CSV table of C-alpha atoms in Angstrom, one decimal:
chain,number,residue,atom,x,y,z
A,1,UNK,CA,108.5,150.6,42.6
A,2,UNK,CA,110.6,152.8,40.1
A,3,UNK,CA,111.3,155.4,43.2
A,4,UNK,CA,114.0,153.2,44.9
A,5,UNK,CA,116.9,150.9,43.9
A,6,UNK,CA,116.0,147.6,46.2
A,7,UNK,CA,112.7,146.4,46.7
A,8,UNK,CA,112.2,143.2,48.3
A,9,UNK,CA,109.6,140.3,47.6
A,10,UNK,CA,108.8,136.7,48.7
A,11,UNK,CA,111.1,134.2,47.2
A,12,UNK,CA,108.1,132.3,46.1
A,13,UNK,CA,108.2,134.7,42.8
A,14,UNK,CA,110.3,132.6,41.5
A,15,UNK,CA,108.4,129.8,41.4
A,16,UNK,CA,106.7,131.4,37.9
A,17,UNK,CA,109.6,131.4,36.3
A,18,UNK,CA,111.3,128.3,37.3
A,19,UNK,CA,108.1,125.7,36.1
A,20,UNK,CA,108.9,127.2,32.7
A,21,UNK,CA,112.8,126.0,32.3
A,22,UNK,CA,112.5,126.4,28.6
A,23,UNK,CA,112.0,130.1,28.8
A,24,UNK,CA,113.7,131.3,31.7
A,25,UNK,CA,117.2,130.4,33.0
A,26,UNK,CA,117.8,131.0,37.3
A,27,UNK,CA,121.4,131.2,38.4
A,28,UNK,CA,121.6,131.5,42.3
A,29,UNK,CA,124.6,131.3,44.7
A,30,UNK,CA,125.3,132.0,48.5
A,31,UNK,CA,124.1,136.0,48.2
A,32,UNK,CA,123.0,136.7,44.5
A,33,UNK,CA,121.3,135.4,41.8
A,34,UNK,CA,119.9,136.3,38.1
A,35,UNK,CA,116.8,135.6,36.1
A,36,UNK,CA,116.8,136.0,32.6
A,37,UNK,CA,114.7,135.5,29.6
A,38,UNK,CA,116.8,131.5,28.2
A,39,UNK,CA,118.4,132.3,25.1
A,40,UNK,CA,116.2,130.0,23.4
A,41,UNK,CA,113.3,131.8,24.2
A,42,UNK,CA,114.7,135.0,23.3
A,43,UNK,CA,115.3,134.7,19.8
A,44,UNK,CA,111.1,133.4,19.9
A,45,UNK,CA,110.3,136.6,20.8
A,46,UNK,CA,112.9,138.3,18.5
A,47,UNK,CA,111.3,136.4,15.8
A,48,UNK,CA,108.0,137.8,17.0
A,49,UNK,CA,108.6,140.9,17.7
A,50,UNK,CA,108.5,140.9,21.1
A,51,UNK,CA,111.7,141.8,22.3
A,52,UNK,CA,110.2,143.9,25.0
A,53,UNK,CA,109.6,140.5,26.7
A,54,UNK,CA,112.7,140.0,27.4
A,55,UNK,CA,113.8,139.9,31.1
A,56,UNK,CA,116.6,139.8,33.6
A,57,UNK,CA,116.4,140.6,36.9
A,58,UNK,CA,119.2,140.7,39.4
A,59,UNK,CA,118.5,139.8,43.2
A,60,UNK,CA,120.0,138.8,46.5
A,61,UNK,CA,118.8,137.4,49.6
A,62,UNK,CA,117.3,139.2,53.3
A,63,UNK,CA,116.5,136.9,56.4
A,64,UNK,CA,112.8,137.9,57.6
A,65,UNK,CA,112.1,138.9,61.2
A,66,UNK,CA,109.7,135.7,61.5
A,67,UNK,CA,112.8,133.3,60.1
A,68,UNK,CA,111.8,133.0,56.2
A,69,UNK,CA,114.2,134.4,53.7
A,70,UNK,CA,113.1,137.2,50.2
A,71,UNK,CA,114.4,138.4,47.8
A,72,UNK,CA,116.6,141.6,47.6
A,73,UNK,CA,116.0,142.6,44.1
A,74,UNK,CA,117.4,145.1,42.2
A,75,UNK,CA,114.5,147.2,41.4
A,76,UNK,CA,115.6,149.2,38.1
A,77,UNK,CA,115.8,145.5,36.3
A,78,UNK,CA,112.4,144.9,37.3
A,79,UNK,CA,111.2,148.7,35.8
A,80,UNK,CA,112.9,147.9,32.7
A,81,UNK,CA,110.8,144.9,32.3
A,82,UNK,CA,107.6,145.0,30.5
A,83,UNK,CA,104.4,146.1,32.6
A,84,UNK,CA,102.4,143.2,32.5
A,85,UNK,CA,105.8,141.4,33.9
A,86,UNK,CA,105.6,144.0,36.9
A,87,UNK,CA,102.6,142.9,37.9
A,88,UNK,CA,103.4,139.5,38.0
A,89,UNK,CA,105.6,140.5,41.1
A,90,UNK,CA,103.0,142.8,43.3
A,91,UNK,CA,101.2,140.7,44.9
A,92,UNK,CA,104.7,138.5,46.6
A,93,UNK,CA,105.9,142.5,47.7
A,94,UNK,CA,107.6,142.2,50.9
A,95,UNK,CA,107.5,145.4,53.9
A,96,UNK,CA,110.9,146.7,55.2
A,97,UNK,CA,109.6,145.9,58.1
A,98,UNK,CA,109.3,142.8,57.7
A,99,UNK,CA,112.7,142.4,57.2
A,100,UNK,CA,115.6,141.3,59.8
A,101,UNK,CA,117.8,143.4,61.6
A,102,UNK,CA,120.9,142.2,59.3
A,103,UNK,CA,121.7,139.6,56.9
A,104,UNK,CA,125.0,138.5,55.9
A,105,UNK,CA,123.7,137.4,52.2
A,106,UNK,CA,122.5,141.2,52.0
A,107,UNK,CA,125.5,142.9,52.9
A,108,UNK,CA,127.6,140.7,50.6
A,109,UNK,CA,125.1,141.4,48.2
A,110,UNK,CA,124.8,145.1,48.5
A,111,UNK,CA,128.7,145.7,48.9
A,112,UNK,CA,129.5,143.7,45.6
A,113,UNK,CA,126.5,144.5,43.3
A,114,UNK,CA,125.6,148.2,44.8
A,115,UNK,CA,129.1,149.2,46.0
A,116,UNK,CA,130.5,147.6,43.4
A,117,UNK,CA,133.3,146.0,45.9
A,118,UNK,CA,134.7,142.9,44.0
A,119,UNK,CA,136.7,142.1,47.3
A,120,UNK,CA,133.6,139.7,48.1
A,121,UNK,CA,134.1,136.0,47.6
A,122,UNK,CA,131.8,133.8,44.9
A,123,UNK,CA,129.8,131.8,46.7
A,124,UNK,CA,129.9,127.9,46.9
A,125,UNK,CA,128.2,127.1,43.4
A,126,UNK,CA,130.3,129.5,41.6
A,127,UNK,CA,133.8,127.8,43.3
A,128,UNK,CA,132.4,124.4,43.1
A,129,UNK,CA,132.2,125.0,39.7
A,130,UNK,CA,135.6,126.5,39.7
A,131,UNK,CA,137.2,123.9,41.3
A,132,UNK,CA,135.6,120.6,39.3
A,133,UNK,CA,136.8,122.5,36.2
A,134,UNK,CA,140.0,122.9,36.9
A,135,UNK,CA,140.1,118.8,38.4
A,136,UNK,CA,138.7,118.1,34.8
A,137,UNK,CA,141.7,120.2,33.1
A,138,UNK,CA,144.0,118.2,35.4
A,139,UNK,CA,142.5,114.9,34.9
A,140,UNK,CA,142.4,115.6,30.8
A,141,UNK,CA,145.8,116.2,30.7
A,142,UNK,CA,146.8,113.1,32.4
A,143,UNK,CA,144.2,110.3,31.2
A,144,UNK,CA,142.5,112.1,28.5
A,145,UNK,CA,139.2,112.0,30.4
A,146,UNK,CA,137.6,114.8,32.6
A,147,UNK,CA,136.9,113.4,36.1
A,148,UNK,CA,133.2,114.7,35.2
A,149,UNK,CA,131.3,114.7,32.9
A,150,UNK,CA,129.5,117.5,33.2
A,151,UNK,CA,130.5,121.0,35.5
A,152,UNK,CA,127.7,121.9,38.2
A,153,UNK,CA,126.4,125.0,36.0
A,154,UNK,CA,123.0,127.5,37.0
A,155,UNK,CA,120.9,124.7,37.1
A,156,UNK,CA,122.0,123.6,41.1
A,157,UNK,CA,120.1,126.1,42.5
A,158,UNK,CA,119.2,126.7,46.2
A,159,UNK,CA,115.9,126.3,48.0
A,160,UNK,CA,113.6,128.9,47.6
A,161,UNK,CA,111.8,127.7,50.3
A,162,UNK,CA,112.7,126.9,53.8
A,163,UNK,CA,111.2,123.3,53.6
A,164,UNK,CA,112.9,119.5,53.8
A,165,UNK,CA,111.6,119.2,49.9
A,166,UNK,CA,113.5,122.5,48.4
A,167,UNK,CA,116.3,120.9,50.3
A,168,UNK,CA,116.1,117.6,48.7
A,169,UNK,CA,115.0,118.8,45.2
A,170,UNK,CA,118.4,121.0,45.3
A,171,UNK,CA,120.2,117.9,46.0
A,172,UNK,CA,118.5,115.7,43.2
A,173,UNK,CA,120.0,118.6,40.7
A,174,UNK,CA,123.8,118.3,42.8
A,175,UNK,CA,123.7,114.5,42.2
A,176,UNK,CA,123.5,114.6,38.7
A,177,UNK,CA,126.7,116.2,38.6
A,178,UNK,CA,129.0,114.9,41.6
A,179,UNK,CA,127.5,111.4,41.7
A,180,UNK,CA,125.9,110.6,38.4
A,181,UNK,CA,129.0,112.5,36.6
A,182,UNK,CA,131.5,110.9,37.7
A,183,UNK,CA,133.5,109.0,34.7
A,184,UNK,CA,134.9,105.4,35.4
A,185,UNK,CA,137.5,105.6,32.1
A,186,UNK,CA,138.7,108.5,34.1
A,187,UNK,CA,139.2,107.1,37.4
A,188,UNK,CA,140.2,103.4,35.7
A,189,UNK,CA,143.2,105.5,33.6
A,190,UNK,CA,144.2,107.1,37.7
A,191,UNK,CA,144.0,103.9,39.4
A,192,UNK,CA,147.0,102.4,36.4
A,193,UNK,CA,149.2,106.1,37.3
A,194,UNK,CA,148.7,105.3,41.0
A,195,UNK,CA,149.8,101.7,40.4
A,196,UNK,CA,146.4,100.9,42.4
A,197,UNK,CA,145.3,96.8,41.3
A,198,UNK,CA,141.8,97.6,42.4
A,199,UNK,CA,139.8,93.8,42.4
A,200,UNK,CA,136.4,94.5,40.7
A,201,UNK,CA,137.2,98.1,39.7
A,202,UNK,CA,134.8,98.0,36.4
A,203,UNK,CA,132.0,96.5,38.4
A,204,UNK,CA,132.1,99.2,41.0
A,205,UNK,CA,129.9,102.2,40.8
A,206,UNK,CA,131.8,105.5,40.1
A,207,UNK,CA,131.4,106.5,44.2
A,208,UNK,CA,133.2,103.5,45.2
A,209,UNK,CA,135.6,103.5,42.8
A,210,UNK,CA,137.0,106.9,43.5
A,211,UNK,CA,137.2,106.0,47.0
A,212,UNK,CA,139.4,102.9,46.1
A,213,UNK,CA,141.4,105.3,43.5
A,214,UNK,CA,141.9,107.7,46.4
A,215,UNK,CA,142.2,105.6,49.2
A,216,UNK,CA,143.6,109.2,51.4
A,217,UNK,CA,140.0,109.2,50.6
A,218,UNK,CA,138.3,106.7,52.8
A,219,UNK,CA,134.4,106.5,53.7
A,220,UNK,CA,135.5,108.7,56.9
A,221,UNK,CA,136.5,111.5,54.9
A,222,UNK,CA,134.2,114.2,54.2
A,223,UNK,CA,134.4,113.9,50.7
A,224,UNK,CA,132.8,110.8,51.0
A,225,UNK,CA,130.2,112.1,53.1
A,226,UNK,CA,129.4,114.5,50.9
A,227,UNK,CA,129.0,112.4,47.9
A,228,UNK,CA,126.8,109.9,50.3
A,229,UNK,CA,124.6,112.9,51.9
A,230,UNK,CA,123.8,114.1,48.4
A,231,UNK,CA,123.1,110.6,46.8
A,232,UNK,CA,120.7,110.2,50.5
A,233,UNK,CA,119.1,113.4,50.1
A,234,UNK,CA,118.3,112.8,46.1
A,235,UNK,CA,117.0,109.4,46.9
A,236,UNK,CA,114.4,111.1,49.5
A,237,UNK,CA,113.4,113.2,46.8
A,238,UNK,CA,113.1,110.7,43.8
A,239,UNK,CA,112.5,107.7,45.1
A,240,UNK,CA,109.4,106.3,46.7
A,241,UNK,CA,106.5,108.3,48.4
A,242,UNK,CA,108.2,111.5,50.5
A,243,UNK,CA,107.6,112.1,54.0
A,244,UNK,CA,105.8,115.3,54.7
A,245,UNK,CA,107.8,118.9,54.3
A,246,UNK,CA,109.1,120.1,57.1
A,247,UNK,CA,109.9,123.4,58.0
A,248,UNK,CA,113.8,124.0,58.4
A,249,UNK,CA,116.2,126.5,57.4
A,250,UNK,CA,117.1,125.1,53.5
A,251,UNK,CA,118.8,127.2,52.2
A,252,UNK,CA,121.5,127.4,54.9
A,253,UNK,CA,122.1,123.5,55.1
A,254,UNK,CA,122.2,123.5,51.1
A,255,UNK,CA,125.2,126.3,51.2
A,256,UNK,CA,126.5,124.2,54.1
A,257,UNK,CA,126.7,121.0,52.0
A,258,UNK,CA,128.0,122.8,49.1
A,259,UNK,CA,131.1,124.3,51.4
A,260,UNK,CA,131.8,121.1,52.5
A,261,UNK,CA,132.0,120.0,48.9
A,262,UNK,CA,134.1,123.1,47.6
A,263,UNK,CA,136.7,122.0,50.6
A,264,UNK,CA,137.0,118.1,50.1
A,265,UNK,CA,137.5,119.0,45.9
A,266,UNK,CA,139.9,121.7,47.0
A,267,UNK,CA,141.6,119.0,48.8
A,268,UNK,CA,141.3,116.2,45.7
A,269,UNK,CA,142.7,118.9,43.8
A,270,UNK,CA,145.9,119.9,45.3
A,271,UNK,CA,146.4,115.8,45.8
A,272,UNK,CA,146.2,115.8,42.2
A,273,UNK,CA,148.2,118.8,41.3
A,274,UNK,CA,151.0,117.7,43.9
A,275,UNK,CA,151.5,113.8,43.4
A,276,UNK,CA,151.3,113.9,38.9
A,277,UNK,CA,152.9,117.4,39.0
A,278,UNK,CA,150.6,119.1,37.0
A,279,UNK,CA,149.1,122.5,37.4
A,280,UNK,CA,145.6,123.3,37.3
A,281,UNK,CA,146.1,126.8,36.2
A,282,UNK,CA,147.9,126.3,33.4
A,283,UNK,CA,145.8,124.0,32.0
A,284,UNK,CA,142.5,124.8,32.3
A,285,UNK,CA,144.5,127.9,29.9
A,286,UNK,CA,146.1,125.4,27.7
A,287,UNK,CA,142.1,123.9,27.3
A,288,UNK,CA,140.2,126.9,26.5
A,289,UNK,CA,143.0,128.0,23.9
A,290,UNK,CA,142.5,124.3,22.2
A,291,UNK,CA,138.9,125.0,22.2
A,292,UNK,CA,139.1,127.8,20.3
A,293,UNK,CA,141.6,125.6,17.5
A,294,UNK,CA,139.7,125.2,14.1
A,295,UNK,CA,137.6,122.7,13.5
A,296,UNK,CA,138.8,120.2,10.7
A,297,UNK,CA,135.8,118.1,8.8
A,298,UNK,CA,135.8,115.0,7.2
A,299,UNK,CA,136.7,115.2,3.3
A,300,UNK,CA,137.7,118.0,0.9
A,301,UNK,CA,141.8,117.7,0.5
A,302,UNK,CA,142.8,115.7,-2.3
A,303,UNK,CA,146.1,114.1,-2.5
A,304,UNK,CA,147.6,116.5,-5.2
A,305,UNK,CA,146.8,119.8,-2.6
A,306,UNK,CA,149.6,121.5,-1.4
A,307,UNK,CA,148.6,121.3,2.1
A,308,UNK,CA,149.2,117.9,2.3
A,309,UNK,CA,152.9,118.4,1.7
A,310,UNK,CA,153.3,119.8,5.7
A,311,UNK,CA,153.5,116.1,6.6
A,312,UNK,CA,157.0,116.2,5.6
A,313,UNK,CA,157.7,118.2,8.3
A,314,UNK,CA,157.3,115.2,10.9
A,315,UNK,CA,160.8,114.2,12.6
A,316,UNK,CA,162.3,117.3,11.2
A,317,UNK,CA,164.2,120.0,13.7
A,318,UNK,CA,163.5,123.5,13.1
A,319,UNK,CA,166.3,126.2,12.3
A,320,UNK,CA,165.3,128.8,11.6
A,321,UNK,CA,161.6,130.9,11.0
A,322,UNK,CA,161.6,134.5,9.3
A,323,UNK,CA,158.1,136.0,8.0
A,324,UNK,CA,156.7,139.5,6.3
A,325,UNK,CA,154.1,140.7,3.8
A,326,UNK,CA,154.2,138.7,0.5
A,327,UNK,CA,155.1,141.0,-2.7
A,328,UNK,CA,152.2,142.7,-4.0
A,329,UNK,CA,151.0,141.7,-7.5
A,330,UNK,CA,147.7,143.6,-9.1
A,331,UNK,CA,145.9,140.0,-10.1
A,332,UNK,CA,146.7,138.2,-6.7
A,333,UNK,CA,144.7,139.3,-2.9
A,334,UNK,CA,147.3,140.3,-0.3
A,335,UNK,CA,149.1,138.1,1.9
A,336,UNK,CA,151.6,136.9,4.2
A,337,UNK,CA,153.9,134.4,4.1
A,338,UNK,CA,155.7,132.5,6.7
A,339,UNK,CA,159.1,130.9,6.2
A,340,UNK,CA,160.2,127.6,8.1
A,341,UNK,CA,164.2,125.9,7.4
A,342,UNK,CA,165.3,123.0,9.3
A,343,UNK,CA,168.8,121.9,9.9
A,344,UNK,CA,168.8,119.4,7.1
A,345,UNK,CA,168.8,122.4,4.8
A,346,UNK,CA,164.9,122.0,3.5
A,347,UNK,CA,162.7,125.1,3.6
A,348,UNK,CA,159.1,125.1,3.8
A,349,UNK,CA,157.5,128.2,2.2
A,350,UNK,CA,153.7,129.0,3.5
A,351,UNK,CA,151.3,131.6,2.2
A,352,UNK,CA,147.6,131.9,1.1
A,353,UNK,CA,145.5,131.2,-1.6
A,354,UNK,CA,142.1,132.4,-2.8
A,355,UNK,CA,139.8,132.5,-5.3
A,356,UNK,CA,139.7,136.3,-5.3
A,357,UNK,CA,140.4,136.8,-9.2
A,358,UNK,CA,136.8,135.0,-9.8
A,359,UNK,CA,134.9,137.0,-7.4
A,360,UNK,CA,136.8,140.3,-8.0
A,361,UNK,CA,134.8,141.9,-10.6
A,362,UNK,CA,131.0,141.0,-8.9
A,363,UNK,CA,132.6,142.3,-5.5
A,364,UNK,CA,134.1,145.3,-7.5
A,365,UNK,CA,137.4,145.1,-5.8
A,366,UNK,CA,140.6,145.0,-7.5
A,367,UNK,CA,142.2,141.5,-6.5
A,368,UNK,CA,145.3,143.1,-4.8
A,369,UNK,CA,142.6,145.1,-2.4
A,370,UNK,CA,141.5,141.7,-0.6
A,371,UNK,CA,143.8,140.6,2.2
A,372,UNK,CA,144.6,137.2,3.7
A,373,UNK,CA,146.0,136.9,7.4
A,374,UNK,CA,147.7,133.5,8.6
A,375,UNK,CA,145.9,133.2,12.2
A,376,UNK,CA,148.5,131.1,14.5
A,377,UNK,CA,147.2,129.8,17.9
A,378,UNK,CA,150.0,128.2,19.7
A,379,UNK,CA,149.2,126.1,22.5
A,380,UNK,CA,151.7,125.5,25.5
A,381,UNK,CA,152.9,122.1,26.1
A,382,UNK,CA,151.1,120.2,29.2
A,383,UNK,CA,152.5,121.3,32.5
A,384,UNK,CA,153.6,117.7,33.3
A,385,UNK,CA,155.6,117.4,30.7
């Protein structure tokens, strides 16, 4: 197993990893696809000592001669994991002869993870998730809300079976986020931009209401066949008694719904981006920098502080700004200070305090040898504006 670098094994494998969610995370796309000890699960065995536990294997697809699919794994993953793990994956070993003549999952596969060629596309989860996240950034910036709730993340996962069920199951999991996710206060705040008087708009369900939001959008469009073909295919697989599985090629209808559903948001988005003049780009930036912004909590300034004195700036224009290294003084921690004059003549003075003097002695520093940084994040103004 050790001798070669891909090793191939029914897909099936999977399956005793996947029943235990809480220890074991699966993240598959068009051609590739990890599994990994959760991170949950890995501080457990941290805990325990049993860090040698730990797994991640990385994989990709190959077609089989008789029409099933396997896994393409990446076989010095699976010898780094621990021997009783190994075994686990024996008995689902599949023959190179087994194998189709080509497979265009493979090749993708091998070129970006053995080649290391990054000139290979993401597949459909990985831009569907791309694509919602930067309609949320747009949508944020003009409503306040995300148009979802939630971005499709590792847990839409293809069929690891060729079957009608792994084909519904995968859709139950893509509902939760295109259907289920979709926020009304979102589309309600569009519908008032678009100057769209939409009768019943907060009795309709989310579905509807986009449509009515977007009406470029109708039930013709294949966004909207999208959105109805997952919300069908989830209802076959949660509601009522199933009809028998059925063999049928899952995994390629799945990555043909999902390409369908990376165009049509493609399409929502450049709508979006074009008509409210926003770009999606700049901020899905702007968002992660504003994520990153402290975190202020309830409680602790009292009125006398001198923090609460930068409210006076408010309304004031800025002249001028100059900054450097405070003067150094033996019983006081190193600092810098930042300088701030508006055109009315005030100046607004900002270094750093500490309570270094108190710990100095316990620490056995000398005051002056502890220094305090002012950490600015500035955050662009929304592209629309």
């Amino acid at each position: 197993m050790t001798q070669r670098v891909i090793g191939y094994f029914e897909a099936d494998v999977l399956s005793l990893y996947s029943s235990n969610p809480h220890k074991y995370t699966i993240d598959t796309d068009y051609f590739e696809g990890e599994l990994k000890t959760s991170a949950e699960y890995f501080e457990e065995l941290d805990s325990s000592g049993k860090r040698d536990e730990y797994i991640r294997i990385r994989f990709g697809y190959h077609a089989k001669s008789d029409g099933g699919m396997c896994l393409a794994v990446f076989i010095p993953d699976l010898a780094n994991a621990a021997p009783l793990e190994q075994k686990k994956w024996s008995p689902f070993i599949v023959k190179d002869d087994a194998l189709a003549d080509s497979d265009e999952r493979f090749t993708m596969w091998f070129d970006r993870n053995i080649q290391g060629s990054w000139g290979v596309k993401n597949g459909a989860r990985k831009r569907l998730t791309a694509v919602i996240e930067k309609i949320n950034s747009c949508c944020k910036a003009l409503t306040g809300h995300p148009l979802y709730s939630k971005v499709p993340n590792s847990s839409v996962t293809y069929p690891s079976s060729q079957n009608t069920h792994a084909y519904e199951d995968s859709h139950k999991n893509l509902y939760g986020f295109l259907v289920d996710g979709l926020s009304k206060k979102c589309l309600l705040a569009l519908a008032e931009k678009r100057q769209k008087n939409i009768l019943e708009a907060a009795n309709m369900k989310p579905p509807t209401l986009l449509r009515h939001v977007f009406t470029e959008f109708d039930k013709e469009s294949q966004l909207h066949k999208v959105l109805s073909l997952i919300s069908s295919e989830r209802g076959n697989s949660s509601h009522g008694v199933r009809n028998s599985a059925k063999s049928c090629d899952a995994f390629g209808l799945f990555n043909r719904d999902l390409e369908q559903a990376v165009e049509s948001f493609e399409l929502l988005l450049k709508l979006i981006e074009q008509e409210f003049t926003v770009s999606a780009t700049h901020e899905l930036r702007r968002q992660e920098i504003m994520q990153y912004l402290p975190k202020i909590v309830d409680g602790g300034i009292e009125s006398n502080y001198s923090i609460c004195q930068a409210t006076q700036m408010v309304g004031k224009t800025v002249e001028k700004v100059w900054f450097g290294l405070r003067e150094d003084h033996v019983q006081i921690h190193q600092s810098e200070a930042l300088f701030i004059q508006f055109t009315n003549g005030e100046l607004l003075a900002i270094d750093t305090g500490s309570n270094v003097v108190n710990i100095a002695d316990q620490a056995k520093i000398k005051p002056n040898e502890f220094h305090v940084d002012l950490n600015l994040t500035w955050v662009p103004a929304p592209s629309n504006t």
